[in-house]
Amino acid sequence: ASRFSVVEAGPPIEVFALTKSFTDDPFPNKVNLGVGAYRTDDCVPWVLPVVRKTEQQIANDLSLNHEYLPVLGLDSFTTAATKLLLGQDSKAISEGRATGVQTLSGTGALRVGAEFLARLLKYKTFYYSTPTWENHRLVFMNAGFTEPREYRYWNAAERCIDFDAYVADLKNAPENSVIILQACAHNPTGSDPTPEQWEKIADVMQERKLFPFFDSAYQGFASGDVEKDAFAVRYFEKRGFEFVCAQSFAKNFGLYNERVGNLTMVFNDKEVIAKVKSQVTLVIRGMYSNPPNHGARVVSTILNNPSLYEEWKGCIKTMADRIMSMRKGLRERLEAKGTPGTWEHITKQIGMFSYTGLNLRQVEHMVKEHHIYLLKSGRINMCGLTTKNIDYVANAIHDSITK
Ligand code: PLP
């Protein structure tokens, strides 16, 4: 008998299981609305032209080699990433109170940040929104947090943020709780707080001495503009908070499998930076030693070159515009058909995801009868829609609701 026979099978991860069912389905008109990645109107992944060009340039640069990067990553990358998040006129940057650490994409930044907070500050309690990206809880628990808690976020009946409940839950949080705040384009609801609501959230967090841990996985995807999408993080900086932010470059550079991320850290005293960095170095050294080079080099090259930077902003706009046009197209079709319910939320929600409001029975109907794959929560990735399949999907939604 194997010593491993004591191991029980773990639960499947819904998105990956869904993609497998989709791949195994021989139906010709099947549609995958489950994945968390951008797709073109031909339903294929997109290598941003500016990324392709930069990669070619890197491949031809014979001065580059495969030496290890430092434990905290490529300096030119972390500096540019921190500036992209906090902005050109950030006081934390000009006063030397902000720093960045290269990580294994957004997930790695969450893990390194969480492990640092659990080990060095002995923080135990963390809060995530219900609903949230399904991985927050696992990442924080694996990093050493022991008290997982939820703050209410969604009013399913009204299809909007349940702001009173949100604030009430923050008010009840014990001091030094870490609050995971999605910076923009909330996954899965596609609904972000308004500037006034962020102000109130900041008030409560200040009053209750809570620690903000931003998760910025979609900068640029909410509005098409990277500056606008950084509003919440920059607002907290201006308010004088100390915080950390996990930044992912998977979506906005289309570099999913290169694992490019940055953990931005903002302090109110620059004197703490050297000591903090020495401890983050040990966290990373003991976890994976040092990060990969390729994706960070691509992002750094683009962010540090004004003309490539402009080209990149154009690519983000292309992606955001396509998503917005699919939102508009889906809403128009459902309204034209008179599909029961209201469909305004489809265009009001932002970013890649839409929380359709379809219930479990309707979701199952979509999968079984129409070969359209979506999460049980009713979340769909707008990028799974194309000008070729949008009529098919709208008809299926109508059918699943009226049957
Ligand atoms: N945070 C949120 C809210 C996400 O949706 C994702 C990816 O889906 C991530 C973080 C992490 O992504 P990655 O590790 O690929 O950068």
PDB file of C-alpha atoms and ligand atoms in Angstrom, residues 36 104-108 110 132-133 135-136 182 184-187 215-218 246-251 256 259-261 352-353 379, ligand 1:
ATOM      1  CA  GLY A  36     -11.071  34.600 -16.585  1.00  0.00           C
ATOM      2  CA  LEU A 104       4.487  35.774  -9.224  1.00  0.00           C
ATOM      3  CA  SER A 105       1.598  37.719 -10.713  1.00  0.00           C
ATOM      4  CA  GLY A 106      -1.290  39.011  -8.604  1.00  0.00           C
ATOM      5  CA  THR A 107      -1.734  35.750  -6.711  1.00  0.00           C
ATOM      6  CA  GLY A 108       1.935  35.770  -5.706  1.00  0.00           C
ATOM      7  CA  LEU A 110      -1.350  38.456  -2.390  1.00  0.00           C
ATOM      8  CA  THR A 132     -15.212  37.550  -4.211  1.00  0.00           C
ATOM      9  CA  TRP A 133     -12.572  35.930  -6.403  1.00  0.00           C
ATOM     10  CA  ASN A 135      -8.937  32.199  -4.349  1.00  0.00           C
ATOM     11  CA  HIS A 136      -8.625  34.977  -1.746  1.00  0.00           C
ATOM     12  CA  GLN A 182     -10.639  44.941  -4.995  1.00  0.00           C
ATOM     13  CA  CYS A 184     -11.504  48.132  -9.613  1.00  0.00           C
ATOM     14  CA  ALA A 185     -13.652  45.920 -11.850  1.00  0.00           C
ATOM     15  CA  HIS A 186     -14.753  43.732  -8.926  1.00  0.00           C
ATOM     16  CA  ASN A 187     -14.612  40.016  -9.665  1.00  0.00           C
ATOM     17  CA  ASP A 215      -6.082  43.705  -5.024  1.00  0.00           C
ATOM     18  CA  SER A 216      -5.577  45.394  -8.384  1.00  0.00           C
ATOM     19  CA  ALA A 217      -5.952  42.713 -11.032  1.00  0.00           C
ATOM     20  CA  TYR A 218      -7.727  44.753 -13.711  1.00  0.00           C
ATOM     21  CA  ALA A 246      -1.235  43.269  -5.113  1.00  0.00           C
ATOM     22  CA  GLN A 247      -0.876  44.229  -8.760  1.00  0.00           C
ATOM     23  CA  SER A 248      -1.366  41.791 -11.594  1.00  0.00           C
ATOM     24  CA  PHE A 249      -0.124  42.339 -15.142  1.00  0.00           C
ATOM     25  CA  ALA A 250      -1.802  39.169 -16.377  1.00  0.00           C
ATOM     26  CA  LYS A 251      -4.896  40.835 -17.806  1.00  0.00           C
ATOM     27  CA  TYR A 256      -1.211  35.413 -17.988  1.00  0.00           C
ATOM     28  CA  ARG A 259       3.345  35.518 -13.882  1.00  0.00           C
ATOM     29  CA  VAL A 260       4.162  39.231 -13.714  1.00  0.00           C
ATOM     30  CA  GLY A 261       3.093  40.956 -10.522  1.00  0.00           C
ATOM     31  CA  MET A 352     -14.524  41.627 -17.758  1.00  0.00           C
ATOM     32  CA  PHE A 353     -17.281  40.041 -15.667  1.00  0.00           C
ATOM     33  CA  ARG A 379     -21.023  35.102 -13.516  1.00  0.00           C
TER      34      ARG A 379
HETATM   35  N1  PLP B   1      -7.377  39.029  -7.998  1.00  0.00           N
HETATM   36  C1  PLP B   1      -8.495  38.921  -8.711  1.00  0.00           C
HETATM   37  C2  PLP B   1      -9.709  39.655  -8.256  1.00  0.00           C
HETATM   38  C3  PLP B   1      -8.532  38.137  -9.867  1.00  0.00           C
HETATM   39  O1  PLP B   1      -9.662  38.050 -10.564  1.00  0.00           O
HETATM   40  C4  PLP B   1      -7.355  37.458 -10.272  1.00  0.00           C
HETATM   41  C5  PLP B   1      -7.370  36.594 -11.463  1.00  0.00           C
HETATM   42  O2  PLP B   1      -8.341  36.118 -11.942  1.00  0.00           O
HETATM   43  C6  PLP B   1      -6.186  37.630  -9.499  1.00  0.00           C
HETATM   44  C7  PLP B   1      -6.247  38.411  -8.371  1.00  0.00           C
HETATM   45  C8  PLP B   1      -4.867  36.984  -9.777  1.00  0.00           C
HETATM   46  O3  PLP B   1      -4.478  36.787 -11.043  1.00  0.00           O
HETATM   47  P1  PLP B   1      -2.999  36.429 -11.441  1.00  0.00           P
HETATM   48  O4  PLP B   1      -2.374  35.658 -10.331  1.00  0.00           O
HETATM   49  O5  PLP B   1      -3.135  35.636 -12.678  1.00  0.00           O
HETATM   50  O6  PLP B   1      -2.300  37.720 -11.647  1.00  0.00           O
END
